[in-house]
GROMACS .gro file of N, CA and C in nm:
model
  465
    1UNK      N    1   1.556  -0.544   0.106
    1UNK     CA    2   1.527  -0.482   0.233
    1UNK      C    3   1.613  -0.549   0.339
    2UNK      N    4   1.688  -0.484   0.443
    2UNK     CA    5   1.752  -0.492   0.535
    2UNK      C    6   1.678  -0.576   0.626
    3UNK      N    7   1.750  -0.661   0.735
    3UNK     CA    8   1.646  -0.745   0.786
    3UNK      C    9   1.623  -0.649   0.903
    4UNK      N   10   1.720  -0.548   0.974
    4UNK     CA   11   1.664  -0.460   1.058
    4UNK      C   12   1.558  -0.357   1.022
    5UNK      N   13   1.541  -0.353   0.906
    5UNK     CA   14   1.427  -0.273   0.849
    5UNK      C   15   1.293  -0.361   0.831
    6UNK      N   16   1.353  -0.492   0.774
    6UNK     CA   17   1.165  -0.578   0.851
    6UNK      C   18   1.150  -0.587   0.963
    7UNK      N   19   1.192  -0.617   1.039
    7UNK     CA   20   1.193  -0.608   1.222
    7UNK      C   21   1.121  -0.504   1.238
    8UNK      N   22   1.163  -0.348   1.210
    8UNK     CA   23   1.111  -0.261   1.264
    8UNK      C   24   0.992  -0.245   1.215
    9UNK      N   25   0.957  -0.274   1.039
    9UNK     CA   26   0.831  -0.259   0.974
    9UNK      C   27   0.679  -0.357   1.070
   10UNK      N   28   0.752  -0.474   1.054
   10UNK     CA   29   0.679  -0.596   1.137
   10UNK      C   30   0.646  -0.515   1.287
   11UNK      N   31   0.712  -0.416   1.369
   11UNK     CA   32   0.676  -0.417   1.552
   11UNK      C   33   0.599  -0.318   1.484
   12UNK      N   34   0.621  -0.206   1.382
   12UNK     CA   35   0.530  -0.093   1.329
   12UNK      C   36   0.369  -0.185   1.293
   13UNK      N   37   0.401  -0.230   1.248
   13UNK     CA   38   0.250  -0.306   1.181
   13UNK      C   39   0.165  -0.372   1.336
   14UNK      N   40   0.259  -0.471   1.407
   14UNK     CA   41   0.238  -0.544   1.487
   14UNK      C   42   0.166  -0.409   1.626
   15UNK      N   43   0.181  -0.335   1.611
   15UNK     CA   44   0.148  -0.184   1.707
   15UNK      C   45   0.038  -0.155   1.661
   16UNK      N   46   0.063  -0.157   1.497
   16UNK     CA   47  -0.079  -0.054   1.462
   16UNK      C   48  -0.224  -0.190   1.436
   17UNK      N   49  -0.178  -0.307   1.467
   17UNK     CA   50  -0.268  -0.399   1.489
   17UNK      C   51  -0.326  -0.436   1.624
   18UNK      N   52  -0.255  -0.412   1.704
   18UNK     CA   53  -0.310  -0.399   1.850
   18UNK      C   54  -0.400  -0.341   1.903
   19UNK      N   55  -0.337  -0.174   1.818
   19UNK     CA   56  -0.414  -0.070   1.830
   19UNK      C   57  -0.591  -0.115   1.793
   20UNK      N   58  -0.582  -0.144   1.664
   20UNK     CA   59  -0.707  -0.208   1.585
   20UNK      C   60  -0.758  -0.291   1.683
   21UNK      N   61  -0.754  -0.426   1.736
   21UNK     CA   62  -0.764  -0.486   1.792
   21UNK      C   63  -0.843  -0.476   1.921
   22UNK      N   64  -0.749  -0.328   2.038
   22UNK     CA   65  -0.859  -0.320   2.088
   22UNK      C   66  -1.016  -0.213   2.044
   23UNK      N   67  -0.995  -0.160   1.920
   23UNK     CA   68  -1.058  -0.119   1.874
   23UNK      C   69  -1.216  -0.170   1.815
   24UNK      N   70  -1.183  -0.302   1.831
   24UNK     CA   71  -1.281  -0.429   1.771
   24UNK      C   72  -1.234  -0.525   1.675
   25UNK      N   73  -1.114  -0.476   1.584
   25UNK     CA   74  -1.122  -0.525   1.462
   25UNK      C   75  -1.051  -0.692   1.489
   26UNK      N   76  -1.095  -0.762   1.432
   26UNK     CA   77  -1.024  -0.913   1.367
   26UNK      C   78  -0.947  -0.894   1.300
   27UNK      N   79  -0.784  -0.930   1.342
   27UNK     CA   80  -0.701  -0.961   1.255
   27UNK      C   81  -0.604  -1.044   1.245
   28UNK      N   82  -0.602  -1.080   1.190
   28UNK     CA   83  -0.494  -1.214   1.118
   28UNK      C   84  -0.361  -1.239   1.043
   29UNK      N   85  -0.234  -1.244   1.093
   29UNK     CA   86  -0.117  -1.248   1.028
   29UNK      C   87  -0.135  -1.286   0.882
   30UNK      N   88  -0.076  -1.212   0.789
   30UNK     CA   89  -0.012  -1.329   0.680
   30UNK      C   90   0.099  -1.412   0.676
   31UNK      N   91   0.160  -1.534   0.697
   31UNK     CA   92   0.274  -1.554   0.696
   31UNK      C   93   0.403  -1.522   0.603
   32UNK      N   94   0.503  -1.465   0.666
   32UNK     CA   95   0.630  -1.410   0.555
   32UNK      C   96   0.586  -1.310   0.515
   33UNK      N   97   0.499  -1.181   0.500
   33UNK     CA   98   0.482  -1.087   0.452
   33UNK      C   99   0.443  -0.983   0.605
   34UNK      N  100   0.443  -0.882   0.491
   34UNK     CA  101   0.438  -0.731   0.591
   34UNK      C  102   0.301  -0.743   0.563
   35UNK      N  103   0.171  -0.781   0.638
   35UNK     CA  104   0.072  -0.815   0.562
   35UNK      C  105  -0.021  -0.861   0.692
   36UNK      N  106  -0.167  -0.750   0.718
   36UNK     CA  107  -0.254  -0.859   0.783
   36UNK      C  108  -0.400  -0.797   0.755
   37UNK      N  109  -0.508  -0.883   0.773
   37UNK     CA  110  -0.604  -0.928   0.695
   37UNK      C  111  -0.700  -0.841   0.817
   38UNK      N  112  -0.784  -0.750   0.803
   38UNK     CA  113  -0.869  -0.689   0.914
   38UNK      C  114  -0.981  -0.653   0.913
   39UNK      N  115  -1.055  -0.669   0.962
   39UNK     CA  116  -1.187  -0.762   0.931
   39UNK      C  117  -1.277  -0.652   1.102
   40UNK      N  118  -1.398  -0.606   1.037
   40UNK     CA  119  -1.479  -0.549   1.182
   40UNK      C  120  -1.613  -0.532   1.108
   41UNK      N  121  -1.753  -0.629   1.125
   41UNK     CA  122  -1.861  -0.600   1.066
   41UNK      C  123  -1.829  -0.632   0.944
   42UNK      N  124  -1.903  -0.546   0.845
   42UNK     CA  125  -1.853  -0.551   0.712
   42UNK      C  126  -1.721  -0.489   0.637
   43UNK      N  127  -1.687  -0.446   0.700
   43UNK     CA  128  -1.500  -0.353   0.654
   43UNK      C  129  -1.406  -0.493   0.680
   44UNK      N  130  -1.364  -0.528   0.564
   44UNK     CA  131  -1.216  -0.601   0.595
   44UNK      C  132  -1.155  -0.545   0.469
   45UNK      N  133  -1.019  -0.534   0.503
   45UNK     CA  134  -0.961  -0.474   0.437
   45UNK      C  135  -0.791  -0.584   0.492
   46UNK      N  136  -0.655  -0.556   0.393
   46UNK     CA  137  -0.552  -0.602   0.389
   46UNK      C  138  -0.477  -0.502   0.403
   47UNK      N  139  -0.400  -0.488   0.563
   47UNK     CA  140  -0.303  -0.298   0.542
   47UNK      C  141  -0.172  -0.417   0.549
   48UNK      N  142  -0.079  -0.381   0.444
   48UNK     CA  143   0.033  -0.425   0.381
   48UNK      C  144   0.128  -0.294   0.358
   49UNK      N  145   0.213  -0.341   0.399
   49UNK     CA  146   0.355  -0.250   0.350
   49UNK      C  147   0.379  -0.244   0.185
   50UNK      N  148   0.390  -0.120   0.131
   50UNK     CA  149   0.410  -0.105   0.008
   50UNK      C  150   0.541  -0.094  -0.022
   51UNK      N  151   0.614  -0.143  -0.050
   51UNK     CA  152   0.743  -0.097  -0.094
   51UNK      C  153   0.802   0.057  -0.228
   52UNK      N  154   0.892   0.043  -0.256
   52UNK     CA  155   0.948   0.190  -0.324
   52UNK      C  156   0.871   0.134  -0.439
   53UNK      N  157   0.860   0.265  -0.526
   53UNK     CA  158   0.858   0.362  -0.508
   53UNK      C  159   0.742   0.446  -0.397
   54UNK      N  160   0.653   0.378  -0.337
   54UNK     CA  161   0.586   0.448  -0.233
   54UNK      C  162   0.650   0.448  -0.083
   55UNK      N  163   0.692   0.295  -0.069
   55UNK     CA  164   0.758   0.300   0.102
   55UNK      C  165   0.595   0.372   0.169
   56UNK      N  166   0.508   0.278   0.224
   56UNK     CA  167   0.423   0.330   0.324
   56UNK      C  168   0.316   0.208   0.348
   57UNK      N  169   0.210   0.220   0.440
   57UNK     CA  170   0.135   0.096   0.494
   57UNK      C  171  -0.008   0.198   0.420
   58UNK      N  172  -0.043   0.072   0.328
   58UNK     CA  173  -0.160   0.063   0.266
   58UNK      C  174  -0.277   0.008   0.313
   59UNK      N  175  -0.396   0.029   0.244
   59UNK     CA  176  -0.487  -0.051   0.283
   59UNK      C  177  -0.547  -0.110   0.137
   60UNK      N  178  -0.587  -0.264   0.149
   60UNK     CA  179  -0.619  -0.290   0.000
   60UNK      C  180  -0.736  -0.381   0.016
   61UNK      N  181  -0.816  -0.368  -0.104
   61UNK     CA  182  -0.842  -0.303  -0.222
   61UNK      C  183  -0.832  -0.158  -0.171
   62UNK      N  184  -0.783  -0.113  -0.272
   62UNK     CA  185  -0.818   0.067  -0.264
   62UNK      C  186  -0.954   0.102  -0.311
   63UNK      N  187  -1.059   0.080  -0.243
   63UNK     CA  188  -1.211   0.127  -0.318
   63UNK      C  189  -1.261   0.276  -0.291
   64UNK      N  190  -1.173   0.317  -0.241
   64UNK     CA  191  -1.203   0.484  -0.215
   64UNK      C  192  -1.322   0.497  -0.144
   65UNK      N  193  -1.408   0.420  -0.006
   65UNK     CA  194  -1.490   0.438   0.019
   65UNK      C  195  -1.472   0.516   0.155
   66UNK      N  196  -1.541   0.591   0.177
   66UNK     CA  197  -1.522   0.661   0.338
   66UNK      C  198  -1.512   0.582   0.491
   67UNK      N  199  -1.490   0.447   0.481
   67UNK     CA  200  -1.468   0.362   0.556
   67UNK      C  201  -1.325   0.322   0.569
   68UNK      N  202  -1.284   0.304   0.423
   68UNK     CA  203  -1.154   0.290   0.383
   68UNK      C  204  -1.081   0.420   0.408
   69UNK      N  205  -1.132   0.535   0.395
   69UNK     CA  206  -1.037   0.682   0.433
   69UNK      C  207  -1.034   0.670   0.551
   70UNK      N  208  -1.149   0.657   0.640
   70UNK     CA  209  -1.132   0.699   0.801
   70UNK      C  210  -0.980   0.550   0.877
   71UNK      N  211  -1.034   0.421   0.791
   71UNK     CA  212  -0.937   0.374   0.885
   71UNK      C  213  -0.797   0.375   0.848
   72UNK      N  214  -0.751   0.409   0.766
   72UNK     CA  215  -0.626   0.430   0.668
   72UNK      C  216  -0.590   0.572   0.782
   73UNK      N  217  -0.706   0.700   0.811
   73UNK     CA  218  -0.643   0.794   0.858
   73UNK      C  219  -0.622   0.739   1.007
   74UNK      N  220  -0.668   0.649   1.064
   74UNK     CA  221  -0.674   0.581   1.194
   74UNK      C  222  -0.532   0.540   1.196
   75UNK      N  223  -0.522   0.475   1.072
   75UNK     CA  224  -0.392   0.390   1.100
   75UNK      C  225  -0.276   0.472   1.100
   76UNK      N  226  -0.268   0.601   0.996
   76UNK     CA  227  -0.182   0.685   1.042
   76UNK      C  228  -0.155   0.784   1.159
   77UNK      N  229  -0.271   0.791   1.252
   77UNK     CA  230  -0.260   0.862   1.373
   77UNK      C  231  -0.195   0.761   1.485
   78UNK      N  232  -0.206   0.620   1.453
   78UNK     CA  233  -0.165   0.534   1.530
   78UNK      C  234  -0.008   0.543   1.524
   79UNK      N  235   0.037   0.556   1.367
   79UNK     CA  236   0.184   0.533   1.378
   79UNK      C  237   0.224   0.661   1.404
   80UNK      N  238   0.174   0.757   1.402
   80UNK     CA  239   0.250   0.929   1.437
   80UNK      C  240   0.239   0.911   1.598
   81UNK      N  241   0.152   0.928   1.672
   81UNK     CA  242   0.132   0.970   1.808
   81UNK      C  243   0.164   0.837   1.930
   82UNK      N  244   0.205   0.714   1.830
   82UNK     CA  245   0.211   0.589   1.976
   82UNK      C  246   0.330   0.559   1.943
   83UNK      N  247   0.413   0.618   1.894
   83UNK     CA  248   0.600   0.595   1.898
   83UNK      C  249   0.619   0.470   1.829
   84UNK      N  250   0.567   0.490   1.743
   84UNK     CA  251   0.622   0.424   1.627
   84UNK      C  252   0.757   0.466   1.547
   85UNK      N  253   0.873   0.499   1.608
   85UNK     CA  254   0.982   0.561   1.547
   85UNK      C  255   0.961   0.726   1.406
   86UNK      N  256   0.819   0.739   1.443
   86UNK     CA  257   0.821   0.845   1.318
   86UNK      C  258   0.805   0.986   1.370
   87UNK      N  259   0.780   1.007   1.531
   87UNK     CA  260   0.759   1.143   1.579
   87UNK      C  261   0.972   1.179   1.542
   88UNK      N  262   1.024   1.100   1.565
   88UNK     CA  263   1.136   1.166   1.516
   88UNK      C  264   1.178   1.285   1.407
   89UNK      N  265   1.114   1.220   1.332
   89UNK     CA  266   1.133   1.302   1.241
   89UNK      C  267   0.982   1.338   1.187
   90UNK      N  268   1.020   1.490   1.139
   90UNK     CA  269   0.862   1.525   1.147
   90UNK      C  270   0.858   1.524   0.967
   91UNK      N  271   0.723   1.471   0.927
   91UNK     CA  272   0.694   1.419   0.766
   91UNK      C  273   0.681   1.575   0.743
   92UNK      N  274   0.711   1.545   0.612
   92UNK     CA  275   0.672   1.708   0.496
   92UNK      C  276   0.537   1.715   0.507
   93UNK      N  277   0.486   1.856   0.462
   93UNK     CA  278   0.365   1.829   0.395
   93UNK      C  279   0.328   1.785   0.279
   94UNK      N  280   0.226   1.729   0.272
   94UNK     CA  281   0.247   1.661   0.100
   94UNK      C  282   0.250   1.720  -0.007
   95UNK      N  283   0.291   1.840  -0.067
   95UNK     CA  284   0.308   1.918  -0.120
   95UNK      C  285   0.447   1.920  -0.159
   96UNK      N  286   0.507   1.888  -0.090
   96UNK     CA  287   0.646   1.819  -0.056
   96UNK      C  288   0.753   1.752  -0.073
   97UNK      N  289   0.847   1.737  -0.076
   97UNK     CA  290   0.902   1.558  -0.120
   97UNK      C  291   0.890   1.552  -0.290
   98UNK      N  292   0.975   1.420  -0.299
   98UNK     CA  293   0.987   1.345  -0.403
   98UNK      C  294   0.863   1.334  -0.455
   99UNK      N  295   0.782   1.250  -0.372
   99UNK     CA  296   0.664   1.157  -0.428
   99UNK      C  297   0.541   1.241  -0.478
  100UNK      N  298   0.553   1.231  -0.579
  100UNK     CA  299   0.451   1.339  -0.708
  100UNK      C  300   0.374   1.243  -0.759
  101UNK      N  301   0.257   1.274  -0.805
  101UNK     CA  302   0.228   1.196  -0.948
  101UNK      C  303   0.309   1.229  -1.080
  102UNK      N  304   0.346   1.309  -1.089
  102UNK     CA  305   0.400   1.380  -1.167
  102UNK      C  306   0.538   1.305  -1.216
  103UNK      N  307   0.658   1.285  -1.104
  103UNK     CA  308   0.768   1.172  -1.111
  103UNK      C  309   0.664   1.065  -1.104
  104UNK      N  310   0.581   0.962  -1.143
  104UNK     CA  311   0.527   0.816  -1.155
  104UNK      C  312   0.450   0.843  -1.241
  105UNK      N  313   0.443   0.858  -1.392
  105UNK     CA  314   0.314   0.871  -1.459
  105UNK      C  315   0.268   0.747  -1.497
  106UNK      N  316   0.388   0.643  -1.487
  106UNK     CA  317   0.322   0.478  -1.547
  106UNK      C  318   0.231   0.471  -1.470
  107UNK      N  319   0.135   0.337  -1.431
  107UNK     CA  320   0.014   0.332  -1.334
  107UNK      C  321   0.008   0.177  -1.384
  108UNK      N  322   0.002   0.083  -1.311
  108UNK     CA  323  -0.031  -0.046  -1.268
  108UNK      C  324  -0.160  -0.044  -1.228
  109UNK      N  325  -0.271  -0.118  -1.313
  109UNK     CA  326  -0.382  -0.092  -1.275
  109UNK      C  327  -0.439  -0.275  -1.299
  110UNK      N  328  -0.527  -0.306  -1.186
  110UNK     CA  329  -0.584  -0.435  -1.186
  110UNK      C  330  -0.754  -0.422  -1.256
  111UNK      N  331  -0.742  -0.503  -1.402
  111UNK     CA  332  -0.900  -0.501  -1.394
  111UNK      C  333  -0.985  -0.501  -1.363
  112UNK      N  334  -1.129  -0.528  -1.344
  112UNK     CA  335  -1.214  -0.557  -1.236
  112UNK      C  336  -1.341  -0.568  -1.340
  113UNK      N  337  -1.449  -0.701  -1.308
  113UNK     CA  338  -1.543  -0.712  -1.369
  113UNK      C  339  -1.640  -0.543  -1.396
  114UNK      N  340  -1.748  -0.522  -1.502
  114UNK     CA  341  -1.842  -0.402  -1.523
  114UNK      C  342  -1.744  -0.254  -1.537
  115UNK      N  343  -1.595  -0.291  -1.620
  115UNK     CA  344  -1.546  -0.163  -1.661
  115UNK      C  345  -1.474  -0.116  -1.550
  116UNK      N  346  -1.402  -0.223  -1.415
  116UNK     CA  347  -1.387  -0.109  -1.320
  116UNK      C  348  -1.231  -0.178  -1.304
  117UNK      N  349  -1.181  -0.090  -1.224
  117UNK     CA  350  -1.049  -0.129  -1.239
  117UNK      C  351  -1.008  -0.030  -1.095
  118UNK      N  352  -0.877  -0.065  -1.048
  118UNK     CA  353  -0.815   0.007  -0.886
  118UNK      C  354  -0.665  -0.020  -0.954
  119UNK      N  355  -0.608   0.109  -0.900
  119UNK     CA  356  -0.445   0.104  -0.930
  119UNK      C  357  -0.389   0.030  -0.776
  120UNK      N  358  -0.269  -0.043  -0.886
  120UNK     CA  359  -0.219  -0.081  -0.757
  120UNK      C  360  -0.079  -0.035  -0.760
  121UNK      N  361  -0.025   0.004  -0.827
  121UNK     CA  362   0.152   0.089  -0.807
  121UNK      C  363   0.107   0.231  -0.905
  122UNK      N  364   0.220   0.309  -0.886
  122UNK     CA  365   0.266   0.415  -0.974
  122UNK      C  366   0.440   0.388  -1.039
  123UNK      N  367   0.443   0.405  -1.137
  123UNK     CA  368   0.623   0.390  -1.095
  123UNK      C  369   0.665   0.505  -1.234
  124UNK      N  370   0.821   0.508  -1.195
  124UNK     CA  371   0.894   0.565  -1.265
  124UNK      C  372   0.888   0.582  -1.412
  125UNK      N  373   0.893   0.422  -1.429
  125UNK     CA  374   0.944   0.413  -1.566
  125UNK      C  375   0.856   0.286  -1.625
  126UNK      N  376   0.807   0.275  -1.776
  126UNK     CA  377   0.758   0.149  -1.798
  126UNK      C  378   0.821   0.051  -1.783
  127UNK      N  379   0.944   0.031  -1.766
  127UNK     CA  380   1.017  -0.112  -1.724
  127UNK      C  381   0.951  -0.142  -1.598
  128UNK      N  382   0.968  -0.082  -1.488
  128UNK     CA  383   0.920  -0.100  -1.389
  128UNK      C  384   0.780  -0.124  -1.338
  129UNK      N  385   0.735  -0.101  -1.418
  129UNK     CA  386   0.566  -0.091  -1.428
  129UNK      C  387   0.543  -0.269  -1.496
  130UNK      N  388   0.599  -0.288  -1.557
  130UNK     CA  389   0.583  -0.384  -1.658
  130UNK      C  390   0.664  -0.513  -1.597
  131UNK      N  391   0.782  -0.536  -1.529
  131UNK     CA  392   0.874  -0.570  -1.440
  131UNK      C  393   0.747  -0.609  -1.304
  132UNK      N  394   0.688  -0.568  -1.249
  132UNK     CA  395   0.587  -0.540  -1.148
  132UNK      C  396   0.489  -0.655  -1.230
  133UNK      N  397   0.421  -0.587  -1.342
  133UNK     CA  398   0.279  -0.685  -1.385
  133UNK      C  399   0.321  -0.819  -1.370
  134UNK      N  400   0.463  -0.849  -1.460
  134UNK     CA  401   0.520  -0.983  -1.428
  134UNK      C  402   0.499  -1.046  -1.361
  135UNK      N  403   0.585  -0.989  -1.196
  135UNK     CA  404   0.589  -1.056  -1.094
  135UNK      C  405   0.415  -1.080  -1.053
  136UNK      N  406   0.309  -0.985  -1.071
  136UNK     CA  407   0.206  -0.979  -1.037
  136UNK      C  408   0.129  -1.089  -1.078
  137UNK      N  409   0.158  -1.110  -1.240
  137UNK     CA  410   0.090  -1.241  -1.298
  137UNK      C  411   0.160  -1.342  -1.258
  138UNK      N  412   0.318  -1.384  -1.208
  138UNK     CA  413   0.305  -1.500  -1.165
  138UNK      C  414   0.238  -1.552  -1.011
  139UNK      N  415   0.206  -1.434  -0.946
  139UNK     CA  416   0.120  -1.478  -0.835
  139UNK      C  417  -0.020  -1.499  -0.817
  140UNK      N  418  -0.100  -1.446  -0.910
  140UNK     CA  419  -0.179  -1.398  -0.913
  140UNK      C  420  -0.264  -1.417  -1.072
  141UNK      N  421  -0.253  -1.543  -1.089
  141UNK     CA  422  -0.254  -1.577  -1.291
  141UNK      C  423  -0.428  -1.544  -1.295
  142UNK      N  424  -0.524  -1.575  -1.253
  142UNK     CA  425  -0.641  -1.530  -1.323
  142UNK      C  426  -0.645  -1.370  -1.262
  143UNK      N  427  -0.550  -1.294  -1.213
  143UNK     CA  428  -0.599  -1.118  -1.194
  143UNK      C  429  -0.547  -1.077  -1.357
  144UNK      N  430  -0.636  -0.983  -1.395
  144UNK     CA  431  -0.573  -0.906  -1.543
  144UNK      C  432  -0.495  -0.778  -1.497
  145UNK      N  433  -0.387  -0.756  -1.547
  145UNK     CA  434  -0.349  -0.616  -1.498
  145UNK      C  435  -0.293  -0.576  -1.585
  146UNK      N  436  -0.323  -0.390  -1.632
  146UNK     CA  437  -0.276  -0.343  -1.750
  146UNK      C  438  -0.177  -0.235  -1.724
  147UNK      N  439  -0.060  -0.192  -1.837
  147UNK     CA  440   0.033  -0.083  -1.755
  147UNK      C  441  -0.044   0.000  -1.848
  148UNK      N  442  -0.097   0.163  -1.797
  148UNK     CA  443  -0.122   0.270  -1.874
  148UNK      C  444  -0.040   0.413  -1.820
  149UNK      N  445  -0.002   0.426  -1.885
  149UNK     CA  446   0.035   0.590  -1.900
  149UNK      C  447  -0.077   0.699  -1.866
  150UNK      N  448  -0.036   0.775  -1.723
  150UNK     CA  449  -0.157   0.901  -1.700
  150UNK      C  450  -0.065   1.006  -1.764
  151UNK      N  451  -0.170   1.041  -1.815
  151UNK     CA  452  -0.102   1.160  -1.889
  151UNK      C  453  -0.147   1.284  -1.813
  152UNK      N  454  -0.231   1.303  -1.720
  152UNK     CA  455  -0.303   1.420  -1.637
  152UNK      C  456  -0.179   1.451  -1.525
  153UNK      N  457  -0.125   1.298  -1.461
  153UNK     CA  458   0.020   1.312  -1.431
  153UNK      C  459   0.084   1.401  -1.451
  154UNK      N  460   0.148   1.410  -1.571
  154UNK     CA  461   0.275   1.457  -1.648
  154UNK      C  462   0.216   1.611  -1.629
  155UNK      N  463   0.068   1.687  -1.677
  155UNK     CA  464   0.080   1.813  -1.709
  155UNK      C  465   0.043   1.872  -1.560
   0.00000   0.00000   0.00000
């Protein structure tokens, strides 16, 4: 990544944390990463820059709970409408574009105690998927993470 492309990711993040901020929420830099820690009541959550194959600001764990949808959709109304460089250009609909499940059927998925498990990438190809767990287990040595093939993907 270009260092004018972290600059801009970092004032993007650094905006949509403000935003939060006066919103109520607690939040906290990570150091060296696109990365901060946000915290309001019981909701904390980590919105981090995802890199390719997604390119977009996440929120993690992904637990799919309606707390986690509303502020994820918060965070994207923040970067569309407060000039965050993206009214420029206007996004597809998601219907749209490259980014399918369909092109990513590998799936990076993190275990989780009682059978449960949260994806954390999609990618291209099993190299890449597998290339990923790597780097994942050397940061991260007691997380389990398995590469599986969706096959619901593909059809």
């Amino acid at each position: 990544m270009k260092h004018s492309e972290w600059l801009r990711l970092q004032a993007e993040g650094d905006r949509v944390v403000a935003s939060l901020r006066a919103d109520g929420f607690n939040c906290r830099k990570q150091p060296r990463r696109l990365s901060w820690y946000l915290c309001k009541g019981s909701v904390s959550y980590t919105l981090t820059w995802l890199p390719a194959p997604v390119r977009e600001w996440s929120l993690l764990p992904n637990d799919e709970t309606p707390e986690r949808a509303q502020l994820l959709a918060q965070i994207h109304s923040i970067l569309e409408h407060r000039g965050c460089g993206r009214t420029a250009e206007p996004s597809p609909p998601p219907t749209q574009g490259f980014w399918n499940q369909k092109n990513y059927p590998w799936t990076l998925v993190r275990l989780l105690p009682n059978a449960q498990h949260y994806t954390v990438g999609r990618f291209y190809s099993r190299t890449e998927a597998e290339n990923h767990k790597r780097f994942l287990g050397k940061w991260m040595p007691a997380a389990e993470f398995e590469v599986v093939f969706d096959a619901d993907a593909v059809t």
